[in-house]
Structures are given as structure tokens and as C-alpha cells.
Amino acid sequence: MQFTSEQRLDDGVLEREFTLGEIPGTLWTPESAAPAPLILMAHNNGLPRQQSRLVARARHSAAYGYAVATIDAAGCGDRPRSAADEQARADLRRAMQTGEPVDEIFESLVGPLVEKAVPDWQTTLDALISLPEIDGPVGYSGWTAVGIRLAVVEPRIAAAGFFAGGYVPHAQRQEARQVTIPLLLLLQWEDEGNPRQRALDLFDAFGTKEKTLHANLGGHTGTPWFEVDDGNRFFARHLK
């Protein structure tokens, strides 16, 4: 892991850009000198790690006392995309505009992204937990499809917060029954991009005995800011 830049932000959080082979990422650490628990914060498929809402959440959680990391996994952000990925994205945009069925397109796009992204996250986790400023359990926050796979294959993940969950590949819906760590699922009731009933069915499918659903009115990007604070308290119960 090579750090390429760093800056101390107004809230005392240290923000550092890094590269790990072909993986670019950002690490935020709190002002305290004590080692902090780590939260891996993943954006939705294809979005860059500099996406403003993700950065705001990451900085807030770092100020709360966590180390927070995000990466551009394969096919996301500035990473190269295959011709098949680009075609699937174009097909998805067209289908959503015209009201055509999108299930098969989502499977062809998101399924391969999950398969490629999870190893990148595991490689990043290997490097991050070796840093002296990071200690203790690891949490995951963000993209549900990737989070399900990580929760199943990565024993270092102790708790997870997922967003939406309406469109999740069939493979991850099956894997949801194997998820046994504490979960917090956020659902926007009028989310135009995630069918509500599918999200509720996914919540029901999770195998964990400790799962919480927070549902709020509004569309996909309308998650209330207080949910960030609630998420930090959720992680405090399981990581600190």
C-alpha cells in the first residue's frame, strides 16, 4: 500500500489517498492517536469513491471515532470497464427510461461486478488491518450486493449496514441466508430504483438473529442524515 497524498481536515480527520496495485482508495482516520475500528464503505455499482454523499458519510464516521476506507473496485469509478459492462449500463438506462423489464440486465451487470469487487475489498482489508492506526473488529457499510458476499466469505466482518436491496443478484439473494452477523438495513419507501417488496423480502431472508430495518419516506437519495448517526451507534455496539 502506497499513500499518495494526505490532508488534515477541519474536523481533525486525516484524509489519505492510496494505491494498492491497481486499486485506488481513500482512508479517513480520526484525530485520536489510539487505534480505531475499521469500516469499509462501499458505493453503489459504478460510482466513484469521491461521490459526495459517500465522502460526507465517511468523514462523519471518522470524526465519530472510526477508521473509514473506500476504494474504486474493478469496474467502478476510474477503473477500466469492459465493453460488456458498458453495454449493460446502456441497456439498463434504456430499459428504465422505457419501462422495460430490467432484471436480466441487472443480473448481467451487477453479478460480474460483485465477483470482481469482493477480491479487491479483501486485498484492501489485508493491507489496512496491518496499519498501526487500525485495530479491532471490521464493519461494512454501503452497497448491499457486495456486502452480502463479503459477510459470507470474510470472517473479519463483524457487522454491516446495507442500503436499499431491491435489486440484488440472485446469487446474493441465496447467500443472504448464510449471513449471520448483526445487520442494519436502510430502506427508502419511494425508492424509484429499488422495488420495496424485494427489499423487504431480502430483509426477511437474512439468516442473522440480529437485524434491524429502518424505513424512511422519500426517494433513492433522500436517506435522512440522522441515519448516519444511527449507523455510527449501530457500529459502536458491535465494533467498540
CSV table of C-alpha atoms in Angstrom, one decimal:
chain,number,residue,atom,x,y,z
A,1,MET,CA,0.0,0.0,0.0
A,2,GLN,CA,1.4,3.4,-1.0
A,3,PHE,CA,-0.1,6.7,0.3
A,4,THR,CA,0.0,9.3,-2.4
A,5,SER,CA,-1.5,12.3,-0.6
A,6,GLU,CA,-2.8,13.4,2.8
A,7,GLN,CA,-4.5,16.4,4.3
A,8,ARG,CA,-5.8,17.2,7.8
A,9,LEU,CA,-9.5,18.3,7.5
A,10,ASP,CA,-11.3,21.0,9.6
A,11,ASP,CA,-12.8,18.4,11.9
A,12,GLY,CA,-9.4,16.9,12.7
A,13,VAL,CA,-9.9,13.8,10.4
A,14,LEU,CA,-6.8,12.8,8.4
A,15,GLU,CA,-7.7,12.0,4.8
A,16,ARG,CA,-5.2,10.0,2.7
A,17,GLU,CA,-5.3,8.7,-0.8
A,18,PHE,CA,-3.6,5.4,-1.5
A,19,THR,CA,-2.9,2.9,-4.2
A,20,LEU,CA,-2.7,-0.8,-3.8
A,21,GLY,CA,-1.5,-2.3,-7.0
A,22,GLU,CA,-4.3,-1.3,-9.5
A,23,ILE,CA,-6.7,-0.4,-6.6
A,24,PRO,CA,-7.1,3.3,-5.8
A,25,GLY,CA,-8.6,4.2,-2.4
A,26,THR,CA,-9.1,6.7,0.3
A,27,LEU,CA,-8.6,6.3,4.1
A,28,TRP,CA,-10.0,8.6,6.7
A,29,THR,CA,-8.8,8.3,10.3
A,30,PRO,CA,-9.9,10.1,13.4
A,31,GLU,CA,-7.8,12.7,15.2
A,32,SER,CA,-7.2,10.5,18.2
A,33,ALA,CA,-3.9,8.7,18.4
A,34,ALA,CA,-5.5,5.5,19.6
A,35,PRO,CA,-6.0,2.7,17.1
A,36,ALA,CA,-9.6,2.7,15.7
A,37,PRO,CA,-12.0,0.1,14.4
A,38,LEU,CA,-12.4,0.0,10.7
A,39,ILE,CA,-15.4,0.5,8.5
A,40,LEU,CA,-15.2,-0.5,4.8
A,41,MET,CA,-17.6,1.9,3.0
A,42,ALA,CA,-18.7,0.8,-0.5
A,43,HIS,CA,-20.6,3.0,-3.0
A,44,ASN,CA,-23.2,1.5,-5.4
A,45,ASN,CA,-22.1,-0.1,-8.6
A,46,GLY,CA,-20.1,2.1,-10.9
A,47,LEU,CA,-20.0,5.3,-8.8
A,48,PRO,CA,-16.6,6.8,-8.0
A,49,ARG,CA,-15.2,6.7,-4.4
A,50,GLN,CA,-15.2,10.6,-4.5
A,51,GLN,CA,-19.0,10.6,-4.7
A,52,SER,CA,-20.1,13.5,-2.4
A,53,ARG,CA,-22.6,11.6,-0.3
A,54,LEU,CA,-20.2,8.8,0.4
A,55,VAL,CA,-17.4,11.2,1.3
A,56,ALA,CA,-19.7,13.1,3.7
A,57,ARG,CA,-20.7,9.8,5.4
A,58,ALA,CA,-17.1,8.7,5.6
A,59,ARG,CA,-15.9,11.9,7.2
A,60,HIS,CA,-18.7,11.9,9.7
A,61,SER,CA,-18.0,8.3,10.8
A,62,ALA,CA,-14.2,9.1,11.0
A,63,ALA,CA,-15.0,12.1,13.3
A,64,TYR,CA,-17.1,9.7,15.4
A,65,GLY,CA,-14.0,7.6,16.0
A,66,TYR,CA,-13.7,5.1,13.2
A,67,ALA,CA,-11.1,4.5,10.5
A,68,VAL,CA,-13.1,4.5,7.2
A,69,ALA,CA,-11.9,3.3,3.9
A,70,THR,CA,-13.3,3.2,0.4
A,71,ILE,CA,-11.9,2.0,-3.0
A,72,ASP,CA,-12.7,2.1,-6.6
A,73,ALA,CA,-13.2,-1.7,-7.1
A,74,ALA,CA,-12.9,-3.3,-10.5
A,75,GLY,CA,-15.3,-1.7,-13.0
A,76,CYS,CA,-16.1,1.2,-10.7
A,77,GLY,CA,-15.1,4.9,-10.6
A,78,ASP,CA,-12.0,5.5,-12.7
A,79,ARG,CA,-11.1,1.8,-13.1
A,80,PRO,CA,-11.3,0.4,-16.6
A,81,ARG,CA,-14.7,-1.0,-17.7
A,82,SER,CA,-15.2,-3.9,-20.1
A,83,ALA,CA,-17.3,-3.4,-23.3
A,84,ALA,CA,-19.8,-5.8,-21.8
A,85,ASP,CA,-20.2,-3.6,-18.7
A,86,GLU,CA,-20.7,-0.5,-20.8
A,87,GLN,CA,-23.3,-2.2,-23.0
A,88,ALA,CA,-25.1,-3.5,-19.9
A,89,ARG,CA,-25.2,0.0,-18.4
A,90,ALA,CA,-26.5,1.4,-21.7
A,91,ASP,CA,-29.2,-1.3,-21.9
A,92,LEU,CA,-30.2,-0.6,-18.3
A,93,ARG,CA,-30.6,3.2,-18.9
A,94,ARG,CA,-32.7,2.5,-22.0
A,95,ALA,CA,-34.9,-0.1,-20.2
A,96,MET,CA,-35.5,2.2,-17.2
A,97,GLN,CA,-36.4,5.1,-19.5
A,98,THR,CA,-38.9,3.0,-21.5
A,99,GLY,CA,-40.3,0.9,-18.6
A,100,GLU,CA,-38.9,-2.4,-20.0
A,101,PRO,CA,-38.0,-5.3,-17.6
A,102,VAL,CA,-34.6,-4.8,-16.1
A,103,ASP,CA,-34.0,-8.0,-14.1
A,104,GLU,CA,-31.9,-9.8,-16.7
A,105,ILE,CA,-29.9,-6.6,-17.4
A,106,PHE,CA,-29.2,-6.1,-13.7
A,107,GLU,CA,-28.0,-9.7,-13.4
A,108,SER,CA,-25.6,-9.3,-16.3
A,109,LEU,CA,-24.2,-6.0,-14.9
A,110,VAL,CA,-24.2,-6.4,-11.2
A,111,GLY,CA,-23.4,-10.1,-10.9
A,112,PRO,CA,-19.9,-9.8,-12.6
A,113,LEU,CA,-19.2,-6.6,-10.7
A,114,VAL,CA,-19.7,-8.4,-7.4
A,115,GLU,CA,-17.5,-11.2,-8.4
A,116,LYS,CA,-14.7,-8.8,-9.3
A,117,ALA,CA,-15.2,-6.3,-6.5
A,118,VAL,CA,-15.1,-8.7,-3.5
A,119,PRO,CA,-11.5,-9.8,-4.0
A,120,ASP,CA,-10.4,-6.2,-4.3
A,121,TRP,CA,-12.1,-5.4,-1.0
A,122,GLN,CA,-10.4,-8.4,0.7
A,123,THR,CA,-7.0,-7.3,-0.7
A,124,THR,CA,-7.6,-3.8,0.7
A,125,LEU,CA,-8.7,-5.2,4.0
A,126,ASP,CA,-5.5,-7.3,4.3
A,127,ALA,CA,-3.4,-4.1,3.8
A,128,LEU,CA,-5.5,-1.9,6.1
A,129,ILE,CA,-5.5,-4.0,9.2
A,130,SER,CA,-1.7,-4.1,9.2
A,131,LEU,CA,-1.6,-0.4,9.8
A,132,PRO,CA,-0.9,0.7,13.4
A,133,GLU,CA,-3.7,3.2,13.4
A,134,ILE,CA,-6.3,0.5,12.8
A,135,ASP,CA,-7.3,-2.1,15.3
A,136,GLY,CA,-10.3,-4.2,16.4
A,137,PRO,CA,-13.3,-5.6,14.5
A,138,VAL,CA,-14.3,-4.5,11.0
A,139,GLY,CA,-17.6,-3.2,9.8
A,140,TYR,CA,-19.1,-2.8,6.3
A,141,SER,CA,-21.4,0.0,5.1
A,142,GLY,CA,-23.0,0.5,1.7
A,143,TRP,CA,-23.7,-1.5,-1.5
A,144,THR,CA,-25.8,-4.4,-0.5
A,145,ALA,CA,-24.8,-7.0,-3.1
A,146,VAL,CA,-21.1,-6.7,-2.4
A,147,GLY,CA,-21.8,-6.5,1.4
A,148,ILE,CA,-23.7,-9.8,1.3
A,149,ARG,CA,-20.8,-11.7,-0.4
A,150,LEU,CA,-18.3,-10.1,2.0
A,151,ALA,CA,-20.3,-11.0,5.0
A,152,VAL,CA,-20.4,-14.6,3.8
A,153,VAL,CA,-16.8,-15.1,2.8
A,154,GLU,CA,-14.9,-12.7,5.1
A,155,PRO,CA,-14.9,-13.7,8.8
A,156,ARG,CA,-13.3,-10.4,9.8
A,157,ILE,CA,-16.5,-8.5,9.0
A,158,ALA,CA,-18.3,-8.3,12.4
A,159,ALA,CA,-21.3,-6.1,11.5
A,160,ALA,CA,-22.8,-4.5,8.4
A,161,GLY,CA,-25.1,-1.7,7.3
A,162,PHE,CA,-26.8,-2.1,3.9
A,163,PHE,CA,-28.7,0.4,1.7
A,164,ALA,CA,-31.9,-0.4,-0.2
A,165,GLY,CA,-31.5,-4.0,-1.5
A,166,GLY,CA,-34.3,-4.1,-4.0
A,167,TYR,CA,-32.1,-5.2,-6.9
A,168,VAL,CA,-29.6,-7.8,-5.7
A,169,PRO,CA,-28.4,-10.6,-7.9
A,170,HIS,CA,-29.9,-14.0,-7.5
A,171,ALA,CA,-26.7,-15.5,-6.2
A,172,GLN,CA,-26.5,-12.9,-3.3
A,173,ARG,CA,-30.2,-13.4,-2.5
A,174,GLN,CA,-29.4,-17.1,-1.9
A,175,GLU,CA,-26.3,-16.2,0.1
A,176,ALA,CA,-28.3,-13.9,2.3
A,177,ARG,CA,-29.5,-16.9,4.3
A,178,GLN,CA,-25.8,-17.5,5.3
A,179,VAL,CA,-25.3,-14.0,6.7
A,180,THR,CA,-25.2,-14.3,10.5
A,181,ILE,CA,-23.6,-11.1,11.6
A,182,PRO,CA,-25.6,-8.1,13.0
A,183,LEU,CA,-27.3,-6.1,10.2
A,184,LEU,CA,-28.8,-2.7,9.8
A,185,LEU,CA,-30.8,-2.3,6.5
A,186,LEU,CA,-31.9,1.2,5.3
A,187,LEU,CA,-34.9,1.4,3.0
A,188,GLN,CA,-36.3,4.5,1.2
A,189,TRP,CA,-40.0,3.8,0.9
A,190,GLU,CA,-40.4,5.5,-2.5
A,191,ASP,CA,-37.1,4.5,-3.9
A,192,GLU,CA,-37.5,4.7,-7.7
A,193,GLY,CA,-34.6,2.3,-8.3
A,194,ASN,CA,-35.3,-0.4,-5.8
A,195,PRO,CA,-38.6,-2.3,-5.5
A,196,ARG,CA,-39.8,-2.0,-1.9
A,197,GLN,CA,-41.2,-5.6,-1.6
A,198,ARG,CA,-38.0,-7.1,-2.9
A,199,ALA,CA,-36.0,-5.2,-0.2
A,200,LEU,CA,-38.5,-6.4,2.5
A,201,ASP,CA,-38.2,-10.0,1.2
A,202,LEU,CA,-34.4,-9.7,1.3
A,203,PHE,CA,-34.5,-8.4,4.9
A,204,ASP,CA,-36.7,-11.4,5.8
A,205,ALA,CA,-34.2,-13.8,4.1
A,206,PHE,CA,-31.1,-12.8,6.1
A,207,GLY,CA,-30.1,-15.6,8.4
A,208,THR,CA,-28.9,-13.4,11.3
A,209,LYS,CA,-30.9,-13.3,14.5
A,210,GLU,CA,-29.9,-9.6,15.0
A,211,LYS,CA,-31.2,-7.5,12.2
A,212,THR,CA,-32.8,-4.0,12.1
A,213,LEU,CA,-34.8,-2.3,9.3
A,214,HIS,CA,-35.0,1.5,9.1
A,215,ALA,CA,-37.6,2.7,6.6
A,216,ASN,CA,-38.0,6.4,5.7
A,217,LEU,CA,-40.2,8.2,3.3
A,218,GLY,CA,-38.5,9.6,0.1
A,219,GLY,CA,-36.6,8.5,-3.0
A,220,HIS,CA,-33.3,6.8,-3.5
A,221,THR,CA,-31.1,9.7,-2.5
A,222,GLY,CA,-33.3,11.0,0.3
A,223,THR,CA,-31.9,9.0,3.2
A,224,PRO,CA,-32.2,11.3,6.3
A,225,TRP,CA,-28.9,12.4,7.7
A,226,PHE,CA,-29.8,11.2,11.2
A,227,GLU,CA,-29.5,7.7,9.8
A,228,VAL,CA,-25.7,8.3,9.6
A,229,ASP,CA,-25.7,9.0,13.3
A,230,ASP,CA,-27.8,5.9,14.0
A,231,GLY,CA,-25.4,3.9,11.8
A,232,ASN,CA,-22.5,5.1,13.9
A,233,ARG,CA,-24.3,4.0,17.1
A,234,PHE,CA,-25.0,0.6,15.5
A,235,PHE,CA,-21.4,0.1,14.7
A,236,ALA,CA,-20.4,1.3,18.2
A,237,ARG,CA,-22.4,-1.6,19.7
A,238,HIS,CA,-20.6,-4.2,17.6
A,239,LEU,CA,-17.1,-2.7,16.9
A,240,LYS,CA,-16.2,-0.8,20.0
